[in-house]
Coordinates of C-alpha atoms and ligand atoms in Angstrom, one line a residue:
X1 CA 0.0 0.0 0.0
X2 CA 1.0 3.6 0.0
X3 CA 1.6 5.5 2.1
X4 CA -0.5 9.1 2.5
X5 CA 1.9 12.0 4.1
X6 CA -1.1 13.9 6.0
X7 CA -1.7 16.2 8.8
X8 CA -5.3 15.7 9.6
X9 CA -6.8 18.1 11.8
X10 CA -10.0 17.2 13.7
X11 CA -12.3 20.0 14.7
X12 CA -14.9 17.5 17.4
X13 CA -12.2 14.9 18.5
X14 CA -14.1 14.1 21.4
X15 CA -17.1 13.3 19.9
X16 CA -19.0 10.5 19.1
X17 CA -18.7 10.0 15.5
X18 CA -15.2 10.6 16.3
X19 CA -14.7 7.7 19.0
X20 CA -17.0 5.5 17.3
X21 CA -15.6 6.0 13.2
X22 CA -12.9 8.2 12.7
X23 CA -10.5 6.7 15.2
X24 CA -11.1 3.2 14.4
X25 CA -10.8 3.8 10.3
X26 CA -8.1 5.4 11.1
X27 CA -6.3 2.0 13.1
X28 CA -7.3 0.2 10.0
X29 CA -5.5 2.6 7.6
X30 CA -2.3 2.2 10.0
X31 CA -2.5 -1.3 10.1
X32 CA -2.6 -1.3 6.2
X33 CA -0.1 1.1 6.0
X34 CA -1.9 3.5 4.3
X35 CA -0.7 5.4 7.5
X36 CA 2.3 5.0 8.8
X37 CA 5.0 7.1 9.8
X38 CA 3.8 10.4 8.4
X39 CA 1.1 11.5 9.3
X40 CA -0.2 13.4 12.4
X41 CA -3.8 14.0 14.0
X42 CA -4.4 17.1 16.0
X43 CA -7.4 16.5 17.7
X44 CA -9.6 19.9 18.9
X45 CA -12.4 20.7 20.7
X46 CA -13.5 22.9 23.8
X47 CA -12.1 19.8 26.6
X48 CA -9.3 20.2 28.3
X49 CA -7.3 17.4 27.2
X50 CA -3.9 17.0 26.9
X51 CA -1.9 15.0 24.5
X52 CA -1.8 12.0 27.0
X53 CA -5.8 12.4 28.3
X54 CA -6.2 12.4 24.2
X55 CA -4.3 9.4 23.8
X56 CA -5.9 7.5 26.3
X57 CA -9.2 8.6 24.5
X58 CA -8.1 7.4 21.3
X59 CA -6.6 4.2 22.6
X60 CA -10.1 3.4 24.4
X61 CA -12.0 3.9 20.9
X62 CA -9.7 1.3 18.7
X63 CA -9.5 -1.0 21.3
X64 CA -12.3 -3.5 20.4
X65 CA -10.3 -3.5 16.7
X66 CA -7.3 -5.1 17.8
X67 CA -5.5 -6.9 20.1
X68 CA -2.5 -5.4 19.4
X69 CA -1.2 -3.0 22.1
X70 CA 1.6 -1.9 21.0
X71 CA 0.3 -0.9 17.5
X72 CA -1.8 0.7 19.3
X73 CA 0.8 2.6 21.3
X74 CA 2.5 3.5 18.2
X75 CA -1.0 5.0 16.0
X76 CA -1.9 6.9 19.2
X77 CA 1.5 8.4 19.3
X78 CA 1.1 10.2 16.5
X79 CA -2.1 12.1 18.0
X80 CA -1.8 15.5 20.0
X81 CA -4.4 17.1 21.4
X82 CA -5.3 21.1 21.9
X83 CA -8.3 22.9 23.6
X84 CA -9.5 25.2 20.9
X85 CA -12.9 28.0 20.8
X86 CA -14.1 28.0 17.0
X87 CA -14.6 30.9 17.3
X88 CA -12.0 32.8 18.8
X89 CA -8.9 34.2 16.4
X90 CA -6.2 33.9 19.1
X91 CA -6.8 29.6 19.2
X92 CA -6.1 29.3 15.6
X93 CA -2.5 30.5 15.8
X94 CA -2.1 28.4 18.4
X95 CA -3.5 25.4 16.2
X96 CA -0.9 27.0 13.6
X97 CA 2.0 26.5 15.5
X98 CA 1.2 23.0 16.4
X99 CA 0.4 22.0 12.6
X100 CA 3.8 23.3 11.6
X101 CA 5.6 21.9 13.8
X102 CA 4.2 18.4 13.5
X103 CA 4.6 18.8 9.9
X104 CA 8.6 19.3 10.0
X105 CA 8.8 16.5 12.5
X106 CA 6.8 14.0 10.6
X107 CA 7.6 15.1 7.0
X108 CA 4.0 16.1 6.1
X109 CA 5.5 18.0 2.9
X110 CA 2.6 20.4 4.0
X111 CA -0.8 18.0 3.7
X112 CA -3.3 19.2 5.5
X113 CA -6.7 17.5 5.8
X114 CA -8.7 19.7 8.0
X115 CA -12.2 17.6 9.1
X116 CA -14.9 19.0 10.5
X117 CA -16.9 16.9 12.8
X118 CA -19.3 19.3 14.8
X119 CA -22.6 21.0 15.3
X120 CA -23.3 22.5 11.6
X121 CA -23.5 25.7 13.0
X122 CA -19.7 26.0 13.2
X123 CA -18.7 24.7 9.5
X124 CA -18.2 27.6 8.1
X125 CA -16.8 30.0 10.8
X126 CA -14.0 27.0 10.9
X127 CA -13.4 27.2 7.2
X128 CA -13.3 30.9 6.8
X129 CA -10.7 31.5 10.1
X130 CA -8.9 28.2 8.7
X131 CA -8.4 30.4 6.0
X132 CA -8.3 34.0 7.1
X133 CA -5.7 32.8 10.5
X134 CA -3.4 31.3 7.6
X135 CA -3.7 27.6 8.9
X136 CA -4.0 26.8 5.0
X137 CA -0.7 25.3 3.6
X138 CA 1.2 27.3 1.2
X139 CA 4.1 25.3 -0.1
X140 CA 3.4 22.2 -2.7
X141 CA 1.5 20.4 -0.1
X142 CA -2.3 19.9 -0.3
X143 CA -5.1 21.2 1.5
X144 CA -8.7 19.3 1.9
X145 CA -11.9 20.6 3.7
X146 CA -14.3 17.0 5.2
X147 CA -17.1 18.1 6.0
X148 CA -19.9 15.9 7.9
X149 CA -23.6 15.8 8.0
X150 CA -26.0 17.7 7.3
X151 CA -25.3 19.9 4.3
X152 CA -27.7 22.6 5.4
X153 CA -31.3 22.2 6.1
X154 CA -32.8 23.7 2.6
X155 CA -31.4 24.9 -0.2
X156 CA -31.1 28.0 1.0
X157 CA -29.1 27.3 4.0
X158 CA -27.1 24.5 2.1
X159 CA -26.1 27.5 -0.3
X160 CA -25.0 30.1 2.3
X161 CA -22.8 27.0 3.5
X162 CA -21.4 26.3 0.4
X163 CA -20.7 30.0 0.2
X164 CA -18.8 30.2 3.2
X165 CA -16.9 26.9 2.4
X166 CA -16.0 28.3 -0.7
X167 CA -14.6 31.8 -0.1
X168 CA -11.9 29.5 1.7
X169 CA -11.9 26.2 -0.1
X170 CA -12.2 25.1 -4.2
X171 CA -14.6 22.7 -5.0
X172 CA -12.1 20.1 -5.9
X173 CA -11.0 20.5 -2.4
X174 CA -13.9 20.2 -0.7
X175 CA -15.3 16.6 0.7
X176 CA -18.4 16.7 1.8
X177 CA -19.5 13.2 3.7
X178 CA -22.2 10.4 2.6
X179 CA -21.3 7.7 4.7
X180 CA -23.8 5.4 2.4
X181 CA -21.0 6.2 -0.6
X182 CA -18.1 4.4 1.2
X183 CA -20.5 1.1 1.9
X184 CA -19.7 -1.8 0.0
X185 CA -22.5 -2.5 -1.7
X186 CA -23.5 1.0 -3.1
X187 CA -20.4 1.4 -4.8
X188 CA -20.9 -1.8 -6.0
X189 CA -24.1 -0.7 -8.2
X190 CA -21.5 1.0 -10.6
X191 CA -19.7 -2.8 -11.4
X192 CA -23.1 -4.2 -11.7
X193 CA -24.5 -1.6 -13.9
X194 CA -21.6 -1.0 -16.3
X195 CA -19.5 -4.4 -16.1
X196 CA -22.7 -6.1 -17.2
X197 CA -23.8 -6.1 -20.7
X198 CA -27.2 -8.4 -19.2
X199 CA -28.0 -5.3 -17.2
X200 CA -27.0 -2.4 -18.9
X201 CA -28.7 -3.1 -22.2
X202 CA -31.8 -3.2 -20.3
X203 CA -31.3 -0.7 -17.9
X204 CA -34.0 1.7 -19.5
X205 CA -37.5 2.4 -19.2
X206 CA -38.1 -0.1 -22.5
X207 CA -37.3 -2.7 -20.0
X208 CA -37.3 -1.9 -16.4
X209 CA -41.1 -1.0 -14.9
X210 CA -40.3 0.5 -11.4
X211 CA -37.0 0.5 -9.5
X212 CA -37.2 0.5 -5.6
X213 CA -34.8 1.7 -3.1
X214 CA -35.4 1.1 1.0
X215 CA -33.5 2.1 3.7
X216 CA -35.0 0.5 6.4
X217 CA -34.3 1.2 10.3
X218 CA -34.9 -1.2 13.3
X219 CA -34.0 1.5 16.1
X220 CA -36.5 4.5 17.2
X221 CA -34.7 7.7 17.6
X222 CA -32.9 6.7 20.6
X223 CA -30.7 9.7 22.5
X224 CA -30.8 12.1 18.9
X225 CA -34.2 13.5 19.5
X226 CA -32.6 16.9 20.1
X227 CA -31.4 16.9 16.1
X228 CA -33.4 14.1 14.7
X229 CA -37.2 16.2 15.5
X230 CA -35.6 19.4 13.7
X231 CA -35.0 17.0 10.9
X232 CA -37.0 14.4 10.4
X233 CA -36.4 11.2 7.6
X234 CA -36.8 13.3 4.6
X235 CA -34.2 15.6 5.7
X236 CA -31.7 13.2 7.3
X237 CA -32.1 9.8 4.9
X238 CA -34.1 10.8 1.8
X239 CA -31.9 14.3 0.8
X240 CA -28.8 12.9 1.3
X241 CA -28.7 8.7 1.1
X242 CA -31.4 8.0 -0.9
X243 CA -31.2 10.8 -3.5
X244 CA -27.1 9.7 -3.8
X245 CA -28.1 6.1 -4.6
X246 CA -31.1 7.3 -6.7
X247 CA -28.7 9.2 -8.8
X248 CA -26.1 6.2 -9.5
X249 CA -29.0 3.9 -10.4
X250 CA -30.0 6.7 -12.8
X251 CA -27.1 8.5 -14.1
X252 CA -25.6 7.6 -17.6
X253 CA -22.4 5.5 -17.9
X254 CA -19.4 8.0 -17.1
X255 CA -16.5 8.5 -19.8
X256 CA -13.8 7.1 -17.4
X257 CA -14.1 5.9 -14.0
X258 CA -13.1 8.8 -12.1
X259 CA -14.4 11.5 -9.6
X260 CA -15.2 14.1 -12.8
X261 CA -16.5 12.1 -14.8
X262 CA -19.0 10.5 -12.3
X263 CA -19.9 13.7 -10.7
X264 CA -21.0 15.1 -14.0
X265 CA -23.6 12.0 -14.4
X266 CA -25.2 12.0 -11.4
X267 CA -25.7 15.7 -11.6
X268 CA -26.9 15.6 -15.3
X269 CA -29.4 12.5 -13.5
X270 CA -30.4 14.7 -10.6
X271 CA -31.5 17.9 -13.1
X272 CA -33.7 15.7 -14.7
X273 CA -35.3 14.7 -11.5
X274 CA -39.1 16.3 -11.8
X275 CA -39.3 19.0 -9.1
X276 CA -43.0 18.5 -7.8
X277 CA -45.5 21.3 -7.8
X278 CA -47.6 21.3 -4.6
X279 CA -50.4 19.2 -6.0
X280 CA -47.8 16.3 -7.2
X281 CA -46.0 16.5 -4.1
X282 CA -48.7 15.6 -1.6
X283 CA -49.8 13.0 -3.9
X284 CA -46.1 11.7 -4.8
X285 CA -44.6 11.8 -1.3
X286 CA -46.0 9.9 2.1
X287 CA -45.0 10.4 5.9
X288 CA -45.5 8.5 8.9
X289 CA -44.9 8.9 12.7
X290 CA -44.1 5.8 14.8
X291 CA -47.0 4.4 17.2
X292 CA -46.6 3.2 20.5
X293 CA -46.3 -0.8 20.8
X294 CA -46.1 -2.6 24.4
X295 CA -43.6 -0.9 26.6
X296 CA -42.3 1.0 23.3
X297 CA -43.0 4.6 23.6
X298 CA -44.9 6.1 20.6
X299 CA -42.1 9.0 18.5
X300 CA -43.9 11.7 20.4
X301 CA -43.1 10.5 23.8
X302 CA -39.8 9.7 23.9
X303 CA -37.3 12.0 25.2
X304 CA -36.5 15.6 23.8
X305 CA -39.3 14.9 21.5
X306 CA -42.5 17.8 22.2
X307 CA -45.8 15.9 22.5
X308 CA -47.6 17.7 19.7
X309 CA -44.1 16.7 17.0
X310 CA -45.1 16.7 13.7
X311 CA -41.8 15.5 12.6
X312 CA -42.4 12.2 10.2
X313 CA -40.3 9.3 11.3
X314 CA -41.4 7.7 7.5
X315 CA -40.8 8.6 4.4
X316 CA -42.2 7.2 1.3
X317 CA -42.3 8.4 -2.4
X318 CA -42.2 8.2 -5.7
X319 CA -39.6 10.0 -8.1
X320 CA -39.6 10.4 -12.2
X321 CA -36.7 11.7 -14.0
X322 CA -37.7 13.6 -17.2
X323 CA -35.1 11.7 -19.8
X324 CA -35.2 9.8 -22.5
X325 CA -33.7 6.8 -20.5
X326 CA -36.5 6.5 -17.5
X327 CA -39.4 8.7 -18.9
X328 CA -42.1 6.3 -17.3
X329 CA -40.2 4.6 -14.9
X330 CA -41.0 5.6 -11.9
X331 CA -38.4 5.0 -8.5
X332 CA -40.1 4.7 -5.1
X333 CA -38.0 4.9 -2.3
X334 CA -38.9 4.2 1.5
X335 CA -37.4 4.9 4.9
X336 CA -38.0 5.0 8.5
X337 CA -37.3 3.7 11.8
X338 CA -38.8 1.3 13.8
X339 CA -39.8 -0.6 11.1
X340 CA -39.5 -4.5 10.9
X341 CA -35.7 -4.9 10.4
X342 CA -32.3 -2.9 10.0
X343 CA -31.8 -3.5 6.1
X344 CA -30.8 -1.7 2.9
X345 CA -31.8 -2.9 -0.7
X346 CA -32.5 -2.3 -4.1
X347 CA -35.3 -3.9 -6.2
X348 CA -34.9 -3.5 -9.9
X349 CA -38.1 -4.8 -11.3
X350 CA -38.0 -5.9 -14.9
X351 CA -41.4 -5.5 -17.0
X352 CA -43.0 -8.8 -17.7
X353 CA -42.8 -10.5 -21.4
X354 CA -45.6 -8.5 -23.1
X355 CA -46.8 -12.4 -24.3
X356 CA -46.8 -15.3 -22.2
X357 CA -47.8 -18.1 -24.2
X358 CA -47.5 -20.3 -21.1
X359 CA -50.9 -18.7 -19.3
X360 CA -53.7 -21.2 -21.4
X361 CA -56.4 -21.8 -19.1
X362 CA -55.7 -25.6 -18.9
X363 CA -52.1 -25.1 -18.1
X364 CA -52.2 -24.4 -14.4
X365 CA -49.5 -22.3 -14.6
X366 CA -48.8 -19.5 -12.8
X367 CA -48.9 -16.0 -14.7
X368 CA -44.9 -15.3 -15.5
X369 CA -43.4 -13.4 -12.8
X370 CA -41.4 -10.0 -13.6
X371 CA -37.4 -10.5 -13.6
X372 CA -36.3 -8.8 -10.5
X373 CA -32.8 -7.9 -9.5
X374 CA -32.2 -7.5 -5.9
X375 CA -29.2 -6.0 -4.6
X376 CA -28.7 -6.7 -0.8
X377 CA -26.5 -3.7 0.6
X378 CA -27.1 -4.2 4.1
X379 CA -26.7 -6.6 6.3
X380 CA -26.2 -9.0 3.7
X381 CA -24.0 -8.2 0.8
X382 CA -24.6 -9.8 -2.5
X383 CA -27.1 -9.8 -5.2
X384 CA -30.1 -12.0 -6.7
X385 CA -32.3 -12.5 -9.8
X386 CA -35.2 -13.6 -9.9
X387 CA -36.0 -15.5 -13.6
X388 CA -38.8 -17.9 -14.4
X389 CA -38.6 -21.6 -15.2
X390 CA -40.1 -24.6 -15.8
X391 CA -40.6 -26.5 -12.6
X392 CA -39.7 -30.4 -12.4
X393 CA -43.3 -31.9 -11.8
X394 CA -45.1 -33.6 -14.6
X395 CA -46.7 -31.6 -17.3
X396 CA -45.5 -27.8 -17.9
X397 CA -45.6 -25.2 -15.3
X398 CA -43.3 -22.3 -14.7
X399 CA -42.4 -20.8 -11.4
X400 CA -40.2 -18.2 -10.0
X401 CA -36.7 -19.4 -9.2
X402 CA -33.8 -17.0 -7.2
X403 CA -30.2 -16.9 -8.7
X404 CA -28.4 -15.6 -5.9
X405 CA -25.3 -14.1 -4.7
X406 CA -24.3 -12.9 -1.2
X407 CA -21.1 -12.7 0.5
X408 CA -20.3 -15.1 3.3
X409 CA -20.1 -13.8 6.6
X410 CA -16.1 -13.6 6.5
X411 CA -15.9 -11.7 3.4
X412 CA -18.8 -9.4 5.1
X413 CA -16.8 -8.6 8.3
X414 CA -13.3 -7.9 6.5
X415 CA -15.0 -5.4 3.8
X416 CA -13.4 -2.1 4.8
X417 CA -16.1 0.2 6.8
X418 CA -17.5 3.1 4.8
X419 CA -15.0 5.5 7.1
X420 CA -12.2 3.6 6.5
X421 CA -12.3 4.4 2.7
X422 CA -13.6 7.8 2.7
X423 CA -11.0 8.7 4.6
X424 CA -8.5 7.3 2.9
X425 CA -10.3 8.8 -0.3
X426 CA -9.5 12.1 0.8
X427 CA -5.6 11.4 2.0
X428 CA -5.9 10.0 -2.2
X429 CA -7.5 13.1 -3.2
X430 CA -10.3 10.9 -5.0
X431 CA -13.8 12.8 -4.8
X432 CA -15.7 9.7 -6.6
X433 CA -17.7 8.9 -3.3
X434 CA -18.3 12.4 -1.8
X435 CA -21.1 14.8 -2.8
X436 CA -20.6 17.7 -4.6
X437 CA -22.3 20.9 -4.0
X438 CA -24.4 20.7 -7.5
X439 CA -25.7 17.2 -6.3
X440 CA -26.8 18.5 -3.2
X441 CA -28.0 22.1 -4.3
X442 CA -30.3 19.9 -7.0
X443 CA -31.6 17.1 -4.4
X444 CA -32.3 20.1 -1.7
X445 CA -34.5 21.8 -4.5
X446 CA -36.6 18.9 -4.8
X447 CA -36.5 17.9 -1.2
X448 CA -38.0 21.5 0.0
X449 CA -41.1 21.0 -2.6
X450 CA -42.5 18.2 -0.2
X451 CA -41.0 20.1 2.9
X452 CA -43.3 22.9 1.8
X453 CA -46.5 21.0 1.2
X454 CA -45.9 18.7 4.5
X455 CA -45.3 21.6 6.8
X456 CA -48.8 23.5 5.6
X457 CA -50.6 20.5 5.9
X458 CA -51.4 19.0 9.2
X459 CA -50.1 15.2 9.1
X460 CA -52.1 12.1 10.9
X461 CA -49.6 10.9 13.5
X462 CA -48.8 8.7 14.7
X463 CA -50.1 6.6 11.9
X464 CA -47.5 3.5 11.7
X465 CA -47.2 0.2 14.3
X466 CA -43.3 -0.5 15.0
X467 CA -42.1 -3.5 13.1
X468 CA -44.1 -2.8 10.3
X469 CA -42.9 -1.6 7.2
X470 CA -44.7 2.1 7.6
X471 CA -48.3 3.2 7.3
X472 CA -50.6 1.7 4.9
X473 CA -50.2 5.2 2.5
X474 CA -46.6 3.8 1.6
X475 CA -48.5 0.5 0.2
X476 CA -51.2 2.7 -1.6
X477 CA -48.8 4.6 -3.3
X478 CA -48.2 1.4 -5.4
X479 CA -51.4 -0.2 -5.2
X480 CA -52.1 3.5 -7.0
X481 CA -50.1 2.3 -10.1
X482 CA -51.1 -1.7 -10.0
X483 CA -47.6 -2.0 -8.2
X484 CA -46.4 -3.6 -5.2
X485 CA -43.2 -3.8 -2.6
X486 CA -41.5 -6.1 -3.6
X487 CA -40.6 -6.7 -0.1
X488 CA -42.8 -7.1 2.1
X489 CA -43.6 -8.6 5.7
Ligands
LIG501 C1 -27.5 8.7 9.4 C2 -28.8 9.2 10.0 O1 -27.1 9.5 8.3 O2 -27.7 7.4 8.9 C3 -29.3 8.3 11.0 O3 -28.6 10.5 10.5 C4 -29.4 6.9 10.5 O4 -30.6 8.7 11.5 C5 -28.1 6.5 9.8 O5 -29.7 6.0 11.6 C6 -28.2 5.1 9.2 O6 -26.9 4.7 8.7 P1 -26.5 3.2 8.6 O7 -25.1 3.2 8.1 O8 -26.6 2.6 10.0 O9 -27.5 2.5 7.7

């Protein structure tokens, strides 16, 4: 492997997603040797560590990776700590100081990765004093701008953002985190799609009738009700996930495999994406809010959450892109929590043979069943397809039969973590699995169309039984078109 020079500095290092990702990517990237002997972390945030406190921190995170202490010893070595105010000048040369100097003694050549793991609030007062307090590298060395979830709350937020990230940082330099882009799986839609000529010469509306994406969540919203009721799904799964896989199922094949060229398909994709009027949107989208069940609480009881919460814990809807590829296709796409199970998949539903010559009357057979590919992205990873065939028993009937691939349970654990290779992404300098600010400008536009329809109208909550698969709307919403889930409890 090769090793990435970097100085990587950490604005929320005691944080959760710190403690529970970063650090632990980061181990595996060491133990690969991706990171080795040059590179540096200056963890910040308002504690007051020091280098050693820090350390111990650190140490504590990785320790259910490996057994190996005195690996250990050696990655947390190379982690410092300082207490630092966002928002007051004076810290920043402080930070300064420290960043140079780790950079002579671990020969950095001036790479600076500075990642952003706090309220969003902050983002782009860090960014603009990163750049205005001269903590920006000015020799040869690079300079990269992570930047966490969310990416504003509407477009109009999400723009001033970008605008403050970008009177300090280009584009090109500016990595904006999907965590669902580093799993496994997603990027794996890409080999399936364009390494397949089986696919990819049907992948059309001529061929495919519906394509359906669900993110589904097993968990209620547990301690985040503070940020998850000021958000709700459509704003934390749908704008962000769902419209990033949307757009790779959608997009056109890229020239070359690269960050560029990919970027400029999806974004082409999302543009075509039909922006709802108010009357499309509320019949096009669906919301639910989770029920009480046993000794469950219902959404609106739990903890942080108001009692009269309007906030949809359920999202489901339908999208049309106005192309010539998938004019008449439509996509739905579902999430929530508390629904029956923690899973992530993709159901590309093939139309039927427009004859089937096997449905006489006398036959007994069943009516053909429509091809569907399935690709598992989580738990499972793998694919299957589902074709018809003849079955063995005397005379001639067809059924449905699964061809099926899924990684075994070995294979599953050692796939690198979505952190682990967005992180080394950015140390690469490969922007293929980040969003870029025209993606998320176009999937905020049509995200705020339903926002502004579901926050006139006064929702029916709550209006879905945990461990269901969402309110019975999310069903009609097919039934509407003579469609179906194809999964289903
Ligand atoms: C996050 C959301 O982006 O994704 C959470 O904020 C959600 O609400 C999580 O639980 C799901 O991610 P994963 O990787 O567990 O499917």
């Amino acid at each position: 492997p090769t090793e990435r020079r970097s100085l990587i500095m950490l604005f929320g290092a005691t944080g959760d997603l710190a403690t529970r990702k970063l650090y632990p990517a980061m181990l595996k990237l060491f133990e690969k040797g991706n990171i080795r002997d040059h590179f540096a972390v200056i963890g910040t945030s308002r504690y007051k560590f020091d280098d050693e406190k820090f350390r111990e921190m650190v140490s504590k995170s990785v320790s259910k990776e490996s057994t190996n202490k005195k690996q250990i010893a050696d990655f947390v070595s190379h982690f410092y700590f300082v207490t630092h105010d966002v928002t007051d000048l004076e810290h920043y040369s402080v930070l300064k100081d420290k960043a140079n100097e780790l950079d002579k003694k671990y020969q950095l050549n001036g790479n600076r990765v500075f990642y952003i793991s706090m309220a969003p609030n902050f983002f782009g007062t860090v960014a603009k004093n990163l750049k205005a307090q001269h903590l920006l590298s000015e020799g040869n060395g690079f300079n990269r701008l992570v930047i966490e979830k969310p990416f504003g709350r509407d477009f109009e937020s999400a723009k001033q953002l970008n605008d403050d990230l970008s009177a300090a940082f280009e584009e090109n330099q500016i990595f904006r985190i999907d965590h669902y882009l580093g799993k496994e799986m997603i990027q794996n839609i890409e080999a399936i799609r364009f390494g397949n000529t089986i696919f990819e010469a049907l992948w059309n509306n001529r061929y495919i009738d519906n394509i359906q994406v669900t993110l589904a969540e097993k968990l209620g919203v547990e301690e985040r009700a503070g940020y998850y009721d000021n958000s709700g799904a459509l704003r934390d799964m749908v704008q962000n996930h769902i419209m990033q896989i949307v757009s790779l199922l959608a997009m056109e094949q890229p020239v070359a495999f690269k960050d560029t060229d990919i970027r400029a398909e999806k974004v082409k994709a999302l543009r075509s994406l039909r922006v709802y009027n108010v009357a499309e949107a509320s019949s096009n989208f669906v919301r639910g809010q989770y029920a009480a069940v046993g000794n469950d609480k219902e959404y609106r009881e739990e903890d942080g959450v108001p009692k009269d919460s309007n906030t949809e814990t359920f999202v489901a809807g339908k999208l049309m892109f106005d192309n010539y590829r998938w004019s008449g296709t439509p996509f739905y796409i579902r999430t929530g929590k508390k629904l029956a199970d923690k899973f992530t998949r993709v159901d590309v539903v093939f139309k039927k043979p427009l004859v089937d010559i096997f449905a006489f009357p006398q036959s007994g057979s069943t009516p053909l069943n429509a091809n569907v590919l399935t690709i598992f992205i989580e738990p499972n990873q793998g694919f299957s397809l589902m074709v018809n065939a003849k079955n063995s028993e005397q005379g001639f009937h067809t059924e449905p039969v699964q061809l099926q691939y899924l990684e075994d349970s070995k294979r599953t654990k050692e796939t690198p973590q979505p952190y682990e290779r967005l992180i080394h992404d950015v140390l690469k300098g490969d922007g293929t699995n980040f969003a870029s600010w025209p993606e998320v400008a176009n999937a905020w536009k049509f995200v705020d169309q339903i926002r502004r329809v579901w926050d006139i109208q006064q929702p029916m909550f709550p209006n879905y039984i945990p461990g269901s698969m969402g309110p019975v709307s999310a069903d009609e919403l097919l039934a509407r078109d003579h469609r179906e889930w194809v999964f289903k409890l």
